[in-house]
Coordinates of C-alpha atoms and ligand atoms in Angstrom, one line a residue:
M143 CA 17.3 14.3 -15.2
R144 CA 16.2 15.9 -11.8
R145 CA 13.1 17.5 -9.7
D146 CA 13.0 20.2 -6.5
F147 CA 11.8 18.5 -3.1
N148 CA 10.9 20.1 -0.5
F149 CA 11.9 17.8 3.0
W150 CA 14.2 16.2 5.4
I151 CA 17.1 15.3 3.7
F152 CA 19.5 12.3 4.5
M153 CA 23.0 14.1 4.5
P154 CA 26.0 12.0 4.9
S155 CA 27.5 14.8 6.8
K156 CA 25.0 14.6 9.6
I157 CA 24.1 17.9 8.7
L158 CA 20.5 17.9 9.0
E159 CA 18.0 20.9 7.5
K160 CA 14.3 21.0 6.4
Q161 CA 15.4 23.3 3.1
S162 CA 14.7 23.4 -0.7
V163 CA 16.5 20.9 -2.6
S164 CA 17.8 19.5 -5.9
I165 CA 17.8 16.3 -5.4
D166 CA 18.0 13.0 -8.6
P167 CA 14.2 10.9 -7.9
M168 CA 16.8 8.4 -9.2
M169 CA 18.9 8.3 -6.0
T170 CA 19.4 5.2 -4.0
R171 CA 19.6 6.6 -0.3
P172 CA 21.3 3.3 1.8
F173 CA 18.8 2.2 5.1
R174 CA 19.5 -0.5 7.7
L175 CA 17.7 -3.0 8.8
L176 CA 16.7 -2.5 12.1
R177 CA 14.3 -5.4 12.3
T178 CA 12.2 -8.2 9.7
R179 CA 8.8 -10.4 11.5
R180 CA 7.0 -12.2 9.9
D181 CA 3.1 -12.0 9.5
T182 CA 2.5 -15.3 8.0
D183 CA 4.2 -18.2 6.0
D184 CA 5.8 -16.1 3.3
T185 CA 5.2 -12.5 3.8
F186 CA 7.0 -10.6 6.4
T187 CA 7.6 -6.7 7.5
I188 CA 10.5 -4.7 7.6
E189 CA 11.9 -1.3 9.6
L190 CA 14.2 0.4 8.7
M191 CA 15.8 3.9 9.3
P192 CA 18.4 5.7 6.9
A193 CA 22.1 4.4 7.9
E194 CA 24.5 7.7 7.2
G195 CA 21.8 9.1 9.8
G196 CA 18.9 12.1 9.7
S197 CA 15.5 11.4 10.8
E198 CA 12.3 11.6 8.9
F199 CA 10.7 9.8 6.2
A200 CA 7.9 11.5 4.7
F201 CA 5.0 9.9 2.8
Q202 CA 2.1 10.1 1.7
P203 CA -1.0 7.2 2.6
G204 CA -0.1 5.0 -1.0
Q205 CA 2.6 6.0 -2.4
F206 CA 5.9 3.2 -2.4
N207 CA 9.3 3.2 -2.5
M208 CA 11.8 1.1 -4.2
L209 CA 14.1 -1.7 -2.3
Y210 CA 16.6 -2.7 -4.7
V211 CA 18.8 -5.7 -2.1
F212 CA 22.4 -5.2 -3.2
G213 CA 23.6 -8.0 -6.2
V214 CA 20.1 -9.1 -6.7
G215 CA 17.8 -6.2 -7.6
E216 CA 15.8 -3.4 -6.8
V217 CA 11.6 -4.1 -6.6
P218 CA 8.9 -1.8 -5.9
I219 CA 7.0 -2.1 -2.4
S220 CA 4.5 0.0 -1.0
I221 CA 5.3 2.1 2.2
S222 CA 3.1 0.2 4.5
G223 CA 3.8 2.4 7.9
D224 CA 2.3 5.2 9.7
P225 CA 2.5 8.2 7.0
G226 CA 2.8 10.5 11.1
K227 CA 5.8 8.1 11.5
T228 CA 8.1 9.5 10.0
N229 CA 11.0 8.3 12.1
V230 CA 10.6 4.8 10.6
L231 CA 9.8 3.9 7.3
V232 CA 8.3 0.3 7.3
H233 CA 7.2 -2.0 4.0
T234 CA 5.3 -5.4 4.4
T235 CA 6.6 -8.4 1.6
R236 CA 5.6 -11.3 0.2
A237 CA 8.0 -13.3 -0.9
V238 CA 7.8 -14.4 -4.3
G239 CA 10.7 -14.4 -6.0
A240 CA 14.4 -13.0 -6.6
V241 CA 14.6 -9.9 -4.8
T242 CA 11.3 -10.4 -2.3
R243 CA 13.6 -14.1 -0.9
A244 CA 16.6 -11.9 -0.7
M245 CA 15.0 -9.2 1.7
K246 CA 13.4 -11.4 3.6
N247 CA 16.7 -13.2 4.7
L248 CA 18.8 -10.2 5.8
K249 CA 19.7 -10.0 9.6
P250 CA 19.7 -7.0 11.6
G251 CA 22.2 -4.3 10.6
D252 CA 22.2 -5.7 6.7
V253 CA 21.6 -2.3 4.3
I254 CA 19.4 -1.9 1.3
G255 CA 18.9 1.3 -0.9
I256 CA 15.9 2.6 -0.9
R257 CA 14.7 5.6 -3.6
G258 CA 11.7 6.8 -3.9
P259 CA 8.8 7.7 -2.6
Y260 CA 6.6 7.4 -5.8
G261 CA 3.4 7.5 -6.8
T262 CA 0.1 9.1 -6.1
P263 CA -2.1 8.3 -2.8
W264 CA -5.1 6.9 -1.6
P265 CA -7.4 9.7 -2.0
V266 CA -7.7 10.6 2.0
K267 CA -7.9 14.3 1.1
K268 CA -10.7 13.8 -1.2
A269 CA -12.4 11.2 1.7
E270 CA -13.3 14.0 3.9
G271 CA -16.4 14.6 5.4
S272 CA -17.7 11.0 2.9
D273 CA -18.0 7.2 4.6
V274 CA -14.7 5.3 3.5
I275 CA -15.1 1.9 2.8
I276 CA -11.4 0.1 2.1
V277 CA -11.4 -4.0 0.5
A278 CA -8.5 -5.3 1.0
G279 CA -7.3 -8.8 0.3
G280 CA -4.5 -10.5 0.8
I281 CA -1.4 -9.1 0.9
G282 CA -3.3 -5.7 -0.2
L283 CA -3.7 -4.8 3.3
A284 CA -0.2 -3.6 3.4
P285 CA -0.2 -1.4 1.1
L286 CA -4.0 0.6 2.9
R287 CA -2.8 0.0 6.1
S288 CA -0.6 3.6 6.1
S289 CA -3.6 4.6 4.3
I290 CA -6.2 2.8 7.6
Y291 CA -3.6 4.7 10.2
H292 CA -4.4 8.2 8.4
L293 CA -7.4 8.5 9.0
L294 CA -8.2 6.6 12.3
S295 CA -5.8 9.6 13.5
N296 CA -7.7 12.1 11.6
R297 CA -11.1 10.3 12.9
S298 CA -13.3 13.5 13.4
S299 CA -12.5 13.9 9.6
Y300 CA -14.3 11.9 8.1
G301 CA -18.0 9.6 8.6
K302 CA -18.1 5.8 9.3
V303 CA -14.6 3.6 8.7
V304 CA -15.2 0.3 7.2
L305 CA -12.9 -2.1 6.9
L306 CA -13.3 -5.5 4.3
Y307 CA -10.6 -8.2 4.4
G308 CA -9.9 -10.8 2.8
T309 CA -8.0 -14.3 2.6
R310 CA -7.2 -17.1 1.4
T311 CA -7.0 -19.0 4.6
P312 CA -6.8 -17.8 8.6
G313 CA -3.1 -18.2 8.0
D314 CA -3.0 -16.0 5.8
I315 CA -4.2 -13.1 7.8
L316 CA -1.8 -10.1 8.4
Y317 CA -1.6 -7.7 11.4
K318 CA -3.9 -10.0 13.2
K319 CA -2.9 -8.1 16.8
E320 CA -3.5 -5.4 15.1
L321 CA -6.6 -6.0 13.9
E322 CA -7.9 -7.2 17.2
K323 CA -7.5 -4.1 19.0
W324 CA -9.4 -2.2 15.6
R325 CA -12.0 -4.7 15.8
S326 CA -12.5 -3.4 18.9
R327 CA -12.3 0.2 18.6
F328 CA -16.3 1.9 17.8
D329 CA -15.9 3.7 15.5
F330 CA -14.3 1.6 13.4
E331 CA -15.8 -1.2 11.7
V332 CA -13.9 -4.0 10.5
H333 CA -15.3 -7.6 9.0
I334 CA -12.5 -10.2 7.7
S335 CA -14.2 -12.8 5.7
V336 CA -11.4 -15.9 4.4
D337 CA -12.5 -18.7 1.2
R338 CA -10.8 -21.5 2.9
S339 CA -11.8 -22.1 7.1
I340 CA -9.3 -24.0 8.6
G341 CA -8.5 -25.1 12.2
S342 CA -10.3 -22.6 14.8
W343 CA -11.3 -20.3 12.9
R344 CA -14.9 -19.2 13.5
G345 CA -15.7 -16.0 11.7
N346 CA -17.2 -15.9 8.3
V347 CA -16.6 -17.7 5.1
G348 CA -16.6 -16.6 1.4
V349 CA -14.4 -14.4 -0.8
V350 CA -14.6 -10.5 0.7
T351 CA -17.4 -9.4 -1.9
T352 CA -19.8 -11.3 -0.2
L353 CA -19.2 -8.7 2.4
I354 CA -20.8 -5.8 1.2
P355 CA -23.6 -6.1 0.7
K356 CA -24.4 -6.0 4.4
A357 CA -20.9 -3.1 4.5
P358 CA -22.8 0.1 6.7
F359 CA -21.4 2.9 4.4
S360 CA -23.2 5.6 2.9
A361 CA -23.6 5.0 -1.0
S362 CA -24.2 8.6 -2.1
N363 CA -21.3 9.8 0.5
S364 CA -18.9 7.0 0.5
I365 CA -15.3 6.6 -0.9
A366 CA -14.1 3.0 -1.0
M367 CA -10.6 2.0 -1.6
I368 CA -9.3 -1.2 -2.5
C369 CA -5.9 -3.6 -3.2
G370 CA -6.0 -7.4 -4.0
P371 CA -5.5 -9.5 -6.8
E372 CA -7.0 -7.6 -10.3
I373 CA -10.1 -10.6 -10.6
M374 CA -10.7 -9.1 -6.9
M375 CA -10.4 -6.4 -7.3
R376 CA -13.0 -5.8 -10.3
Y377 CA -15.4 -8.2 -8.4
T378 CA -15.6 -5.6 -5.5
V379 CA -15.5 -2.5 -8.0
Q380 CA -19.1 -4.2 -9.1
E381 CA -20.1 -5.2 -5.7
L382 CA -19.7 -1.0 -4.7
N383 CA -21.2 0.0 -8.2
K384 CA -24.6 -2.0 -7.5
R385 CA -24.6 -0.4 -4.2
G386 CA -24.6 2.9 -5.8
L387 CA -20.8 3.4 -6.1
T388 CA -19.8 5.2 -8.7
Y389 CA -16.8 4.9 -10.4
D390 CA -15.6 8.3 -9.5
R391 CA -15.5 7.8 -6.0
I392 CA -13.9 4.2 -6.5
F393 CA -9.6 3.8 -6.2
V394 CA -8.0 1.2 -6.6
S395 CA -4.2 0.8 -6.6
M396 CA -2.7 -1.2 -9.8
E397 CA 0.5 -3.3 -10.2
R398 CA 3.4 -3.7 -12.7
N399 CA 6.1 -4.1 -13.7
M400 CA 8.9 -1.7 -13.0
K401 CA 12.1 -0.4 -13.6
C402 CA 12.6 2.8 -13.4
G403 CA 9.7 4.1 -10.7
V404 CA 9.8 7.6 -12.6
G405 CA 8.1 7.7 -15.9
L406 CA 10.9 7.1 -18.3
C407 CA 11.8 3.7 -18.7
G408 CA 8.3 2.9 -19.8
H409 CA 8.0 -0.4 -18.5
C410 CA 4.8 0.4 -16.0
Q411 CA 2.8 1.3 -19.2
Y412 CA -0.9 0.8 -18.8
G413 CA -2.8 3.0 -21.6
P414 CA -1.5 6.4 -21.8
K415 CA -0.5 5.8 -18.6
F416 CA 2.4 4.6 -16.6
I417 CA 1.5 3.2 -13.4
C418 CA 4.5 4.5 -11.7
K419 CA 4.3 8.1 -11.9
D420 CA 0.0 8.6 -12.5
G421 CA -0.4 5.3 -10.1
A422 CA -0.5 3.5 -8.5
V423 CA -2.9 4.8 -6.8
F424 CA -6.4 5.6 -9.7
S425 CA -9.9 6.2 -10.3
F426 CA -11.7 3.6 -11.0
E427 CA -13.7 5.7 -13.5
S428 CA -9.6 7.0 -15.2
I429 CA -8.5 3.5 -15.9
K430 CA -12.2 1.5 -16.9
D431 CA -11.8 1.0 -20.7
W432 CA -7.7 -0.6 -19.2
F433 CA -8.7 -2.8 -16.4
M434 CA -8.8 -6.5 -16.5
K435 CA -6.2 -6.2 -19.5
R436 CA -2.8 -7.9 -18.8
E437 CA 0.3 -6.6 -20.2
L438 CA -1.0 -3.0 -22.1
Ligands
FAD723 C1 3.4 0.2 -7.6 C2 3.5 -1.1 -6.7 C3 4.1 -1.2 -5.1 C4 3.7 -3.0 -4.4 N1 3.7 -3.5 -2.9 C5 3.8 -4.3 -2.7 C6 4.3 -4.1 -1.0 O1 2.9 -3.4 -0.3 N2 3.7 -5.7 -1.0 C7 4.8 -6.9 -1.8 O2 4.7 -7.5 -0.9 N3 4.4 -6.3 -3.3 C8 4.4 -5.6 -3.5 N4 4.4 -5.0 -4.5 C9 4.8 -6.4 -5.7 C10 6.1 -6.8 -5.6 O3 7.0 -5.2 -6.2 C11 6.5 -8.2 -6.8 O4 6.0 -8.8 -5.4 C12 8.3 -7.9 -7.1 O5 8.6 -7.1 -7.3 C13 8.3 -9.1 -7.4 O6 9.9 -9.0 -7.8 P1 10.8 -10.7 -7.6 O7 12.2 -10.5 -7.7 O8 10.8 -11.0 -5.3 O9 9.6 -11.6 -7.8 P2 10.1 -11.9 -9.4 O10 11.8 -12.7 -9.8 O11 10.6 -11.1 -9.9 O12 9.0 -12.8 -9.7 C14 7.9 -13.5 -9.2 C15 6.5 -13.7 -9.7 O13 5.8 -12.4 -9.0 C16 5.1 -11.8 -10.0 N5 4.9 -10.5 -9.8 C17 6.9 -10.1 -10.4 N6 6.2 -8.7 -10.0 C18 5.4 -8.3 -10.1 C19 4.0 -7.0 -9.8 N7 4.5 -6.2 -9.8 N8 3.1 -7.6 -10.4 C20 2.2 -9.0 -10.2 N9 2.8 -9.6 -10.3 C21 4.8 -9.1 -10.2 C22 5.9 -12.5 -11.6 O14 5.3 -12.6 -12.6 C23 6.8 -14.4 -11.0 O15 5.7 -14.4 -11.3 C24 4.0 -4.2 -6.0 C25 4.5 -3.6 -6.8 C26 3.7 -2.4 -7.0 C27 4.2 -2.2 -9.1
FES724 S1 8.9 1.7 -14.6 FE1 9.9 3.1 -15.9 S2 7.5 4.2 -17.1 FE2 7.3 3.3 -14.6

């Protein structure tokens, strides 16, 4: 199956042109690891460049790639970098199993396979002119970070922008330095809460949904973007709905095991939808009948 894409491509011959080309959406391209940064005990961020030359990797906030660790396997991971900086590809991953652990052990200079970008974006266009409330749980901040970069780069297009971020413990907080920087901005409200306070933590304690009742946003003119464990997303949707946000203005990012990533194999079927092709970002309105039903 082939589709036409119009973007900068990486050509082995190092001939780079912006042109309309026919690219196999299943084609894996080699990318070289520039560096790995450890975010927490089990989570790390990798930066990659095309191994065969070329420069740009265009994507929309919220999209994901299929990352292939040679000889181990392939997994879907959201792009966590800045969509405005297309010269480097950034992914933040939690090491949970065979492929993600092998990825954590890669060294600068190692090569992995990338195909993508795939999936639907966060509704950053639809949110223009509205307040934006972002609710992240744990590693869920990674798929939302590209959207935060977009909102901050286009700050005047939005009303209030609020991030509510919850993790199990202070040690699980991702992107600590960046969160500090964001917190110091007058035009971005950042509130963090941990389930369990450990060490010198002086901030909020409690699940992230406890931050919603006081969050400063206009229920009649807001868009919400949520990513985290399904149980957290369920209670977040309930709380936002209590504040008056309707389901069509609440967006969630869903996860299921994937194989093809392009709507061919059926592995990620979710009711009548495929998460890889129709999502992973959905309006809650469009999936409310299947939400919380495992492996539909
Ligand atoms: C669209 C999409 C975007 C994603 N983005 C990110 C991201 O930005 N960062 C990140 O760390 N992870 C992300 N994931 C999850 C990631 O794909 C899985 O953690 C990864 O596939 C695990 O592979 P593994 O071989 O290391 O572990 P496995 O051996 O396959 O699994 C280890 C454990 O994780 C569970 N698991 C595996 N895959 C999934 C899944 N997709 N959803 C829920 N549980 C799963 C398994 O049941 C098992 O308990 C995303 C998933 C999807 C579908
Ligand atoms: S992963 Fe194959 S259809 Fe979604």
